[in-house]
Coordinates of C-alpha atoms and ligand atoms in Angstrom, one line a residue:
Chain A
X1 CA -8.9 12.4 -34.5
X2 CA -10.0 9.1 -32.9
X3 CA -12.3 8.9 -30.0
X4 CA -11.4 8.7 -26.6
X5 CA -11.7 5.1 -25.7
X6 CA -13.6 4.6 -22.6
X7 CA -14.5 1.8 -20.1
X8 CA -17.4 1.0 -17.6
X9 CA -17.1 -2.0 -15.0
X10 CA -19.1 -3.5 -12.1
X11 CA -17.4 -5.1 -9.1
X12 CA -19.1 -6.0 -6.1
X13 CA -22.2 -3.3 -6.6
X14 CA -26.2 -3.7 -6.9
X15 CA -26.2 -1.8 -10.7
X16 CA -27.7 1.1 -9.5
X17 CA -23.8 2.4 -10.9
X18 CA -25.4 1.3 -14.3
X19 CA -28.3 2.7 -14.0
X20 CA -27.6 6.0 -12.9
X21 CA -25.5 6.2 -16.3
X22 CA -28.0 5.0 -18.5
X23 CA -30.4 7.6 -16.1
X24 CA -28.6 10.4 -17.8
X25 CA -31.6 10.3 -20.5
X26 CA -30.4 11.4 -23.9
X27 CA -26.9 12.5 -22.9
X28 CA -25.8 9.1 -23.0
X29 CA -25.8 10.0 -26.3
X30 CA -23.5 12.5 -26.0
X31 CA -21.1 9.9 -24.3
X32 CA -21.8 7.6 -26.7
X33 CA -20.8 10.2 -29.3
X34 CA -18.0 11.8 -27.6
X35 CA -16.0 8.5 -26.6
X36 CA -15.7 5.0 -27.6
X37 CA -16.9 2.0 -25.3
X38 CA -14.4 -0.1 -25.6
X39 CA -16.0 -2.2 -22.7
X40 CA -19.1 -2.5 -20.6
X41 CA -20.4 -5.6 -19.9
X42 CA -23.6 -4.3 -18.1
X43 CA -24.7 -3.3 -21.6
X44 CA -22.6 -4.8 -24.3
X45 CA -21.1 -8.3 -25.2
X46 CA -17.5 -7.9 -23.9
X47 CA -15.4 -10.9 -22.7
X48 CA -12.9 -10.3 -20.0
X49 CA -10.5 -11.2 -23.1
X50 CA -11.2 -8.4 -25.1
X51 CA -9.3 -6.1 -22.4
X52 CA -6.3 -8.4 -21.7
X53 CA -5.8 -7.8 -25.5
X54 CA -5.4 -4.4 -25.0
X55 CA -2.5 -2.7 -24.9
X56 CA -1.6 -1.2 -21.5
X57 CA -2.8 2.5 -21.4
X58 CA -5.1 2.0 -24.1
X59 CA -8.6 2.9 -22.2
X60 CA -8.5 6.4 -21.5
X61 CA -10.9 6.7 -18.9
X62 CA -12.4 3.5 -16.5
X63 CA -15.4 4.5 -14.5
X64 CA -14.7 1.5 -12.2
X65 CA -18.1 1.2 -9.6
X66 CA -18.2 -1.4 -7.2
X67 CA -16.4 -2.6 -3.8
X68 CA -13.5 -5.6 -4.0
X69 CA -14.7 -8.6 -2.3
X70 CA -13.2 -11.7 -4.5
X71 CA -10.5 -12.5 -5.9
X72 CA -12.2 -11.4 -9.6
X73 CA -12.9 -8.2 -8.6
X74 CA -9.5 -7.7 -7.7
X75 CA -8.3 -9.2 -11.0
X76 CA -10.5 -6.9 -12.8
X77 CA -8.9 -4.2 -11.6
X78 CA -5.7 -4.5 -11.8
X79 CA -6.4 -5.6 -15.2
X80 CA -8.0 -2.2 -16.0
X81 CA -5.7 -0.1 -14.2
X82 CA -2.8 -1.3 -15.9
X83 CA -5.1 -0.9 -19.4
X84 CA -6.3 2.8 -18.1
X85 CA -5.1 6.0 -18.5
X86 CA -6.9 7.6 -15.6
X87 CA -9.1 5.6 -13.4
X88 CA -12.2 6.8 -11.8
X89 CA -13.9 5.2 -8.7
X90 CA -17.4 5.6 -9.4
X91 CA -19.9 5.5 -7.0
X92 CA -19.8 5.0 -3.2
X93 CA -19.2 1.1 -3.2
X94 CA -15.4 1.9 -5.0
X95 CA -14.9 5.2 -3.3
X96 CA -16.0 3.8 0.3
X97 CA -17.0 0.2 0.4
X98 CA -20.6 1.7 0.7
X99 CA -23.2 -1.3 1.2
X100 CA -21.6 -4.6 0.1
X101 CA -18.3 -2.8 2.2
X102 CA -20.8 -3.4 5.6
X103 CA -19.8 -7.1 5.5
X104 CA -17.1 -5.8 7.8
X105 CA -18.9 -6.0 10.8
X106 CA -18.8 -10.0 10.2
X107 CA -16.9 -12.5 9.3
X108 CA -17.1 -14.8 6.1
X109 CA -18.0 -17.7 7.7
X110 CA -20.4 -16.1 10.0
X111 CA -22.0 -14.7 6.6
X112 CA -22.0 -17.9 4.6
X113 CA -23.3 -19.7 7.9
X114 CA -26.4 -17.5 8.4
X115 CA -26.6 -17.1 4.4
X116 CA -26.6 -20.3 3.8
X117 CA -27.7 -22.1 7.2
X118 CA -29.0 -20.3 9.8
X119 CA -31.5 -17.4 7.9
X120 CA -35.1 -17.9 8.7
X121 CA -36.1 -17.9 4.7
X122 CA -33.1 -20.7 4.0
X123 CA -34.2 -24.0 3.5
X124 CA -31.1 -26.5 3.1
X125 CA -31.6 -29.6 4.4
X126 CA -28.7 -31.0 2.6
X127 CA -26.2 -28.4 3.9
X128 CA -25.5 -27.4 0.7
X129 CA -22.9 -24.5 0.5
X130 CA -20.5 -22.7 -2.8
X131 CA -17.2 -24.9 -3.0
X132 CA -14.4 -22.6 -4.6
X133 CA -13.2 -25.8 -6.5
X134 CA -15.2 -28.8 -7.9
X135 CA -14.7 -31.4 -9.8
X136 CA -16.7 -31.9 -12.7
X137 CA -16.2 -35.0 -15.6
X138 CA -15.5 -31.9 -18.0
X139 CA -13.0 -30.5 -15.3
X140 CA -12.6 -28.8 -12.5
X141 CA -14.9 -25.7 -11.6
X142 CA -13.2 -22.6 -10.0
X143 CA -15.3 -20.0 -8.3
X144 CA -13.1 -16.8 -7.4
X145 CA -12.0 -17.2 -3.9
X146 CA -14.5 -14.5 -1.4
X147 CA -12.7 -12.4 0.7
X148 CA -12.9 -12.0 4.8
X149 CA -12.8 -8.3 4.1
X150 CA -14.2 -6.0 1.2
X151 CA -11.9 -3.3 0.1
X152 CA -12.1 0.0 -1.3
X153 CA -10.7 0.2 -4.8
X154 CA -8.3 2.6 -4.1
X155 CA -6.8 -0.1 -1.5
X156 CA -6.3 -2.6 -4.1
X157 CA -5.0 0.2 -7.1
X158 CA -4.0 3.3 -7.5
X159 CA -7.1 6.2 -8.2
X160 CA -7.5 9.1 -10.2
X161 CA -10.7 10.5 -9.3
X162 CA -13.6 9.6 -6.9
X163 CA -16.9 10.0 -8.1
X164 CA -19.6 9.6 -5.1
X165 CA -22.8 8.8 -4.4
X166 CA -25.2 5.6 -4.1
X167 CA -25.3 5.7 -7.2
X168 CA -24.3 9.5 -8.3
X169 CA -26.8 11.5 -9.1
X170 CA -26.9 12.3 -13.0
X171 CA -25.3 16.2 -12.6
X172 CA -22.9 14.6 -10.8
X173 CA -21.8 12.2 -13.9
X174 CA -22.4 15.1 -16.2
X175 CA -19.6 17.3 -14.1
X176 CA -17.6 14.7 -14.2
X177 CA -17.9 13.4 -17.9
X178 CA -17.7 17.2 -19.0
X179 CA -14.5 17.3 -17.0
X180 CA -12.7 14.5 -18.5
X181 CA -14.0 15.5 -22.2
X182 CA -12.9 19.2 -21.5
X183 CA -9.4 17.9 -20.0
X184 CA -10.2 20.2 -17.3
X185 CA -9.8 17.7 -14.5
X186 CA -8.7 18.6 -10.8
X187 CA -5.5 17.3 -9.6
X188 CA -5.1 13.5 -9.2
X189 CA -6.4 12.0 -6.3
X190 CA -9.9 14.9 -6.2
X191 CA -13.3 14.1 -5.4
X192 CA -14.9 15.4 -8.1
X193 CA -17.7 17.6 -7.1
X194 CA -18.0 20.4 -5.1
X195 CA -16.8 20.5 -1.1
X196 CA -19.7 21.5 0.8
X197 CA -21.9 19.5 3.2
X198 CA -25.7 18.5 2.9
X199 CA -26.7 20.9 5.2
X200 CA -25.6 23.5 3.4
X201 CA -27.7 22.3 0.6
X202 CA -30.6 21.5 2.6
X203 CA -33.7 24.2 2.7
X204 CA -35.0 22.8 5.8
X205 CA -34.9 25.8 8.7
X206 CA -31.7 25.2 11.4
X207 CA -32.3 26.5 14.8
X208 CA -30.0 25.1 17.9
X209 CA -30.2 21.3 18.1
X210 CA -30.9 20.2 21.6
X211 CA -32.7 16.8 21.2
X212 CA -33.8 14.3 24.4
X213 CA -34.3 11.5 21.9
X214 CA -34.4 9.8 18.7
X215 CA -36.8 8.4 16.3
X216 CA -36.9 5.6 14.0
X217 CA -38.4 6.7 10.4
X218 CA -41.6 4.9 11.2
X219 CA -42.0 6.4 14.4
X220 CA -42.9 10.4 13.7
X221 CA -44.3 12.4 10.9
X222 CA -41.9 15.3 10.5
X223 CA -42.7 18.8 10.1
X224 CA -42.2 19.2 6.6
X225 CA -39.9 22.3 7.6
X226 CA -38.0 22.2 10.7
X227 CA -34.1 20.1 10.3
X228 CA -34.6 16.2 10.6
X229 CA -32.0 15.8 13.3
X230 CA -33.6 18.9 15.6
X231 CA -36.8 16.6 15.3
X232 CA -35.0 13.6 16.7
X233 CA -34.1 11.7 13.1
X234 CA -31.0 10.4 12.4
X235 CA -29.4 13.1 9.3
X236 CA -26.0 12.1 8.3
X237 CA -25.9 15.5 6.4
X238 CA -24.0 18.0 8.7
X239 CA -20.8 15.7 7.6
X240 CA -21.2 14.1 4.4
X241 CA -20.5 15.9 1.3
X242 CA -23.0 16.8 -0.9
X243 CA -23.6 17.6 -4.9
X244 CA -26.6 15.4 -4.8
X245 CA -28.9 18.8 -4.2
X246 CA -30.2 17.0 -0.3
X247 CA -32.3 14.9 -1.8
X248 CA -33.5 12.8 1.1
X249 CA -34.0 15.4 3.4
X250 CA -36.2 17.5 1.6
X251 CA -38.2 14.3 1.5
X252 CA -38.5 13.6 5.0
X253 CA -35.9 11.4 5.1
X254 CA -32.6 12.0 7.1
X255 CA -29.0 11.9 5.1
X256 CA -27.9 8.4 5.1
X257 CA -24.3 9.8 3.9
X258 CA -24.1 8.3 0.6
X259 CA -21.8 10.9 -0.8
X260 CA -19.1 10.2 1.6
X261 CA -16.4 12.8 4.1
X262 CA -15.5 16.1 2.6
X263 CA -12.2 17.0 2.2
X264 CA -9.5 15.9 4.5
X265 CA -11.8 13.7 6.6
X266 CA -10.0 10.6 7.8
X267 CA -12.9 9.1 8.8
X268 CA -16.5 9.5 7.7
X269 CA -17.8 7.8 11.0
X270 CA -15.6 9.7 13.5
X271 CA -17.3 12.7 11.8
X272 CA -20.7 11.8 11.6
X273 CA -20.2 10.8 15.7
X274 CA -19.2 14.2 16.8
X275 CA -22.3 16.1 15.0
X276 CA -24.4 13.4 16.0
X277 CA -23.0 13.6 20.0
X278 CA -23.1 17.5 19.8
X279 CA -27.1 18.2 19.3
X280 CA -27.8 15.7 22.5
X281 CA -28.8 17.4 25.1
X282 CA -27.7 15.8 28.4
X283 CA -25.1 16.4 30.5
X284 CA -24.0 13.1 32.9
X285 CA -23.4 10.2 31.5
X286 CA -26.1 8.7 32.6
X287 CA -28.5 11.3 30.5
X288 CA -26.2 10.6 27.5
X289 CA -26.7 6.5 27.5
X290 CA -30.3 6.8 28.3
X291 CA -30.7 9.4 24.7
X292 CA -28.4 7.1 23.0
X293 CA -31.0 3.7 24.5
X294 CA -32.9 4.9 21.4
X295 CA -30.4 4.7 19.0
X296 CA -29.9 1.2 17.6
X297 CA -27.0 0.1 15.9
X298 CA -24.7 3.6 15.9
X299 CA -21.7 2.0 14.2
X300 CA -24.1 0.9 11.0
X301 CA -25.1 4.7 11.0
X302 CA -21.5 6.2 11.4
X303 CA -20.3 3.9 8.6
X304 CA -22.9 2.8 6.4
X305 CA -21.2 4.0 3.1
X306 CA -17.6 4.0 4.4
X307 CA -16.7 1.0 6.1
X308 CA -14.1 -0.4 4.5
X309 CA -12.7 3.2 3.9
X310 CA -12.8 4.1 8.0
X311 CA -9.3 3.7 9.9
X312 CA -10.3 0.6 11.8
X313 CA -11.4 -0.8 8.2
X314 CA -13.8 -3.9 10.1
X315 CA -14.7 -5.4 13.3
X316 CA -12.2 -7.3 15.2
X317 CA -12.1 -11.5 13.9
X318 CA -14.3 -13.2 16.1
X319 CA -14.2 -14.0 19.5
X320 CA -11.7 -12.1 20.0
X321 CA -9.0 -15.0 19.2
X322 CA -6.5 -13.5 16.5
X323 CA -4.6 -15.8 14.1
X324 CA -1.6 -15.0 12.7
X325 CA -2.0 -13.5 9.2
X326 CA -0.3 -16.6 7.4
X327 CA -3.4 -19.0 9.5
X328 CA -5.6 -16.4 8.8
X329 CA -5.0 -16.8 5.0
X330 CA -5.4 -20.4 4.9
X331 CA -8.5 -20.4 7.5
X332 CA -10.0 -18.4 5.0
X333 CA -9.6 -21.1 2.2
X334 CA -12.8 -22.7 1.8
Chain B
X1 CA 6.3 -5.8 23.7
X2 CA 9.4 -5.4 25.4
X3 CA 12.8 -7.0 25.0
X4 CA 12.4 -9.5 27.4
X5 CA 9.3 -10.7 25.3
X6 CA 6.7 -9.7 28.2
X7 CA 3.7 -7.4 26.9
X8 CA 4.1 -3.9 27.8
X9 CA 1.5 -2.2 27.0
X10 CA 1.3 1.1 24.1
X11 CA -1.5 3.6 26.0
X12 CA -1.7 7.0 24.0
X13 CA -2.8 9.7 26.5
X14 CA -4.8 12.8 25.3
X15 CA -4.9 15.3 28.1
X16 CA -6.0 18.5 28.2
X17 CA -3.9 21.5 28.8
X18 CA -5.3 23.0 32.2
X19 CA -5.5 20.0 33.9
X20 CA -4.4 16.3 33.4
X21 CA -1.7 17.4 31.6
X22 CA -0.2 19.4 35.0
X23 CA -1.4 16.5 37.1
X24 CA 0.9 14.8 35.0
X25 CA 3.7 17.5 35.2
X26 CA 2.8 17.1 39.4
X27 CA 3.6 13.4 39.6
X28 CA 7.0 14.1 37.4
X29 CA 8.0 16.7 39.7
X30 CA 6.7 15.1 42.8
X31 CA 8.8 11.9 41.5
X32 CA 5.8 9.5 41.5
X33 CA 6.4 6.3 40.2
X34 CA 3.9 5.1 37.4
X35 CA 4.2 2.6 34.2
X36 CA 6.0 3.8 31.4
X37 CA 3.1 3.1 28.7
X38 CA 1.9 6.2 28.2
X39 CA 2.6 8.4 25.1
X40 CA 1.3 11.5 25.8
X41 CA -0.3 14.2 23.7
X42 CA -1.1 17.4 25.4
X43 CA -4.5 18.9 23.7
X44 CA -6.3 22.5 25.3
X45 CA -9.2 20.8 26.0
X46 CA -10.9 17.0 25.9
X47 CA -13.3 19.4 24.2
X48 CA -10.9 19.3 21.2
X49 CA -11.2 15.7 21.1
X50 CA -11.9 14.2 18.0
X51 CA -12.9 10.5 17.8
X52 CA -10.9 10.3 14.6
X53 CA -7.8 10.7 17.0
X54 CA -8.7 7.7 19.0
X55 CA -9.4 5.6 15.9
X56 CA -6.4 6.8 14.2
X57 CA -4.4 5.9 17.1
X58 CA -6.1 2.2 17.6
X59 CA -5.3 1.8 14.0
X60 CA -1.5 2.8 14.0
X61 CA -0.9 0.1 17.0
X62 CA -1.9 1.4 19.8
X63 CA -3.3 -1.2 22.6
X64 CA -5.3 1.9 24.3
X65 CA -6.0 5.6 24.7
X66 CA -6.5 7.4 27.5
X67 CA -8.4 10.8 27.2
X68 CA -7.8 13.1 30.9
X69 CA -9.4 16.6 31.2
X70 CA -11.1 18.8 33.8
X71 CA -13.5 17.6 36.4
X72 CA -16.8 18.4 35.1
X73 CA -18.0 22.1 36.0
X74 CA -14.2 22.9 36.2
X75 CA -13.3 22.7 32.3
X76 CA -11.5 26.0 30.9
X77 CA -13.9 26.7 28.0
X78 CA -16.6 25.8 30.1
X79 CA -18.4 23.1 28.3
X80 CA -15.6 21.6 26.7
X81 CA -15.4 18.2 28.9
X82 CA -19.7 17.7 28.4
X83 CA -18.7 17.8 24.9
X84 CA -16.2 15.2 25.4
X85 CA -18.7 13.0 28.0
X86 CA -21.2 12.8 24.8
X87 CA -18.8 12.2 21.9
X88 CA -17.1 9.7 24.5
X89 CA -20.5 8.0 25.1
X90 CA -21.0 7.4 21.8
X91 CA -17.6 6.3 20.5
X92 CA -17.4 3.6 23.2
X93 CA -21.1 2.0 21.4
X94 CA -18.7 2.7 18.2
X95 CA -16.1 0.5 19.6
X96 CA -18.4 -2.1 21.2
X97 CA -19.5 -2.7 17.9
X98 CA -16.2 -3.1 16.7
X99 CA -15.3 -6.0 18.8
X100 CA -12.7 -3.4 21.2
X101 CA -12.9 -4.1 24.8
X102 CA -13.9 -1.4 26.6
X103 CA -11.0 -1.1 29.1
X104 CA -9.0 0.0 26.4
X105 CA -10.4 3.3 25.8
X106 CA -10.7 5.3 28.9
X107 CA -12.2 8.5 29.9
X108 CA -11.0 10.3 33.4
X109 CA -10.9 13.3 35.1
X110 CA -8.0 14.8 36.9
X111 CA -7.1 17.7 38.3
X112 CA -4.2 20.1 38.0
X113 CA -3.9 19.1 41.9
X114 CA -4.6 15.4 41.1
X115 CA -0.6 14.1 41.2
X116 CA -1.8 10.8 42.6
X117 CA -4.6 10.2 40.6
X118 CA -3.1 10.9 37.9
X119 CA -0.6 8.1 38.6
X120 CA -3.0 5.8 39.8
X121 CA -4.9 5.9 36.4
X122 CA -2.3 5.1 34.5
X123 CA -1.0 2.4 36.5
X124 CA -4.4 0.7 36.6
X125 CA -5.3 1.3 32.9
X126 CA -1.8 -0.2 32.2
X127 CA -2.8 -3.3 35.0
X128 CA -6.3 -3.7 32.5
X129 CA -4.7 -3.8 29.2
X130 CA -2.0 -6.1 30.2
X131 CA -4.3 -8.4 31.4
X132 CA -6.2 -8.0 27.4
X133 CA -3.0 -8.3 25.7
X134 CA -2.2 -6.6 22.5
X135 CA -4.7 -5.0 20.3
X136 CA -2.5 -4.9 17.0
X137 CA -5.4 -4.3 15.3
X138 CA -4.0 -4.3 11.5
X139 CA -3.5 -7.9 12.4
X140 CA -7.6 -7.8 11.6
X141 CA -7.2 -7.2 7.8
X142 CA -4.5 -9.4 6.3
X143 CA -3.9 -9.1 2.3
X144 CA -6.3 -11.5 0.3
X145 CA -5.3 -9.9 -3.0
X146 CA -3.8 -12.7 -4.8
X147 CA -2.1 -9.9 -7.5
X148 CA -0.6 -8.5 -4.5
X149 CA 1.2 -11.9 -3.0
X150 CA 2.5 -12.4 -6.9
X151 CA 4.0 -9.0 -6.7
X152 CA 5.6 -9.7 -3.0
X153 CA 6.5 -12.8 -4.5
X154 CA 7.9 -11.6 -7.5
X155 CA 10.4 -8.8 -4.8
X156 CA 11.8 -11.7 -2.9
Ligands
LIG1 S1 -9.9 22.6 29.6 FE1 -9.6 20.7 30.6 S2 -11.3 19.7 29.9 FE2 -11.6 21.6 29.0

């Protein structure tokens, strides 16, 4: 019988995806011996050719990682959706949007102006800045066309299974590869990995959380066994799912969320807000916004890894001032 | 927006059984006139309250929400509307951050007594938002997938 044929992609992502797959040591072996990469371009010489060849269903399994911000991202997978038998989202950046999802809180061109202006460490005196078309004696150059808003993969195709984490951790990727070789595989649409939260992982000692204040990371030494958020530090883990074994937490460092809602959550940052609101202890108003004073940035907490995935999906365009989808559309033309 | 193409405000009111919601049943009995913009949804408690409800209804179209419970120190589960001031507190940073005015999400107290206020609430949460216009938020996010114009395309 002939191996499963199996494919590996980045999108918008950092590699870490990559990395966390070669990080399963000499199990990779096992991958490399129970299926056949039919493309990874991370590792291997593959040309975006090689899978239009394909016929469509031929991949059996994509572990897709990576957030859709361009317009070749968004090729890509359709491309490997259509060639795919059963498409995973691997890794927080497809499942939620994760990091590169955050450009939601701007626009492009309030990105490209401080990326390419306005940043203290830019120095471009000419104004230079990426033109999607130029023309070049040997032809015309096309860059893919960047998007005002990243997307989740599941909001561009149709998923099979979400695999979290930034990146997932390597029993994670074993679960899930042992799944798929067993054909034991829970119903379309699953998380796979178990659904319980980080606190329930975590060996730190819980008592009632009442806390008057927060603290920045740099700001406190924390007992090494008390729960972060009753010592004031932001923890993310009484609503994020884990399977990553509360990693940051047991060292010191509070849940960031990476591993996304549990089940049925419609909104990671809606949860994250009521645990967080629930161990303040204050009263009036007035007690609340003075706690909260020492809490910068509360949205980039709430949705650091979900973004894109929330219900409000991005900040409102700027100013204020909405355009029409169709001006919207060609505003965005570069 | 209604048919004579003037904005007319969508509020989506989430009032809490022991309360708001009878201040609401008061002005109906009591015949008190008040804009028609609210959508009501009775829960027990503002304690029940869920951001995720507020979002969800921003998201579907909504231009604002108003959340009504008990006066504090008068809430039926006791703590249920400090619960509510907290998560409140910290959804309306959420929103700030988000670029959504503040008038448009509202927290108030009324009680079962509170006919009047009840009424005036509304009317002046409908005044507010009027005078912001519609949210439509889903405008935010048009389709940049160009896969997805050739298959609309492709339909027509
Ligand atoms: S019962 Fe009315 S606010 Fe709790």
């Amino acid at each position: 019988m002939s191996k499963p044929k199996l494919a590996l992609y980045w999108a918008s992502s950092c590699g870490g995806c990559e990395i966390a797959v070669l990080g399963l040591h000499e199990k990779i072996l096992d991958v490399a011996e129970a299926f056949d990469i039919v493309f990874w371009p991370c590792v291997m010489d593959f040309k975006y050719e090689d899978v239009e060849a394909m016929e469509d269903g031929e991949i059996d399994v994509c572990l897709f990682n990576g957030a859709i911000r361009n317009d070749e991202n968004a090729h890509l997978a359709h491309l490997l959706r259509r060639k795919s038998k059963v498409m995973v989202a691997f890794g927080s950046c497809a499942f939620g949007g994760s990091m590169p999802g955050l450009a939601n809180f701007n626009d492009r061109e309030q990105m490209f102006n401080y990326i390419y202006h306005d940043s203290p460490s830019t120095d471009n005196p000419d104004g230079i800045v990426p033109q999607q078309r130029t023309d070049m004696p040997e032809g015309e150059l096309v860059l893919p066309n960047f998007w005002n808003t990243v997307k989740t993969l599941a909001q561009v195709v149709p998923v099979d299974y979400y695999l979290p984490g930034c990146p997932p951790e390597a029993s994670s990727i074993e679960t899930a590869v042992t799944a798929i070789v067993s054909g034991e595989l829970p119903p379309p649409g699953s998380v796979i990995g178990p659904d319980i939260t980080v606190c329930d992982e975590c060996p730190r000692e819980k008592h009632e959380k009442k806390i008057s204040r927060f603290y920045r990371p740099q700001e406190i030494i924390p007992d090494p066994d008390t729960c972060l958020l009753e010592q004031g530090l932001f923890c993310a883990g009484i609503a994020t799912r884990s399977g990553c074994g509360a990693r940051c937490p047991q060292v010191g460092v509070g849940c960031r969320g990476c591993y996304g809602p549990n089940e049925g959550v419609y909104d990671h940052g809606a949860k994250i807000m009521t645990g967080i609101a629930s161990v303040l202890d204050a009263d009036t108003p007035e007690e609340v916004e003075a706690i909260l004073d020492t809490l910068p940035d509360p949205a980039g907490y709430f949705y650091r890894f979900h973004m894109p995935d929330s219900l409000l999906r991005r900040t409102a365009r700027t100013n204020g001032k909405k355009l029409l989808a169709s001006e919207q559309v060609a505003a965005s033309e570069l | 927006m209604s048919e004579n193409g003037t904005f007319k405000p969508v509020i989506v009111g989430f009032l809490c059984n022991w309360c708001s919601y009878r201040a609401a049943d008061l002005a109906g009995t009591s015949r008190m006139g008040y804009p028609a913009t609210l959508r009501d949804i009775r829960i027990m408690c503002t304690g029940r309250l869920d951001p995720t409800f507020v979002l969800r209804a921003l998201e579907k179209g909504a231009d604002g929400v108003l959340i009504m419970g008990c006066h504090p120190g008068q809430c039926h589960y006791q703590e249920g509307n400090y619960k509510a001031i907290r998560r409140f507190a910290l959804l309306k940073r959420t929103l700030r951050q988000f670029g959504i005015e503040e008038e448009r999400v509202q927290l108030h107290w009324a009680s079962a007594a509170e006919g009047v206020e009840f009424a005036k609430t509304v009317a002046k949460m409908t005044e507010e938002i009027t005078a912001l216009g519609p949210l439509e938020w889903s405008r935010n996010w048009p389709n940049e997938d160009p896969h997805i114009y050739a298959e609309e395309a492709a339909h027509e």
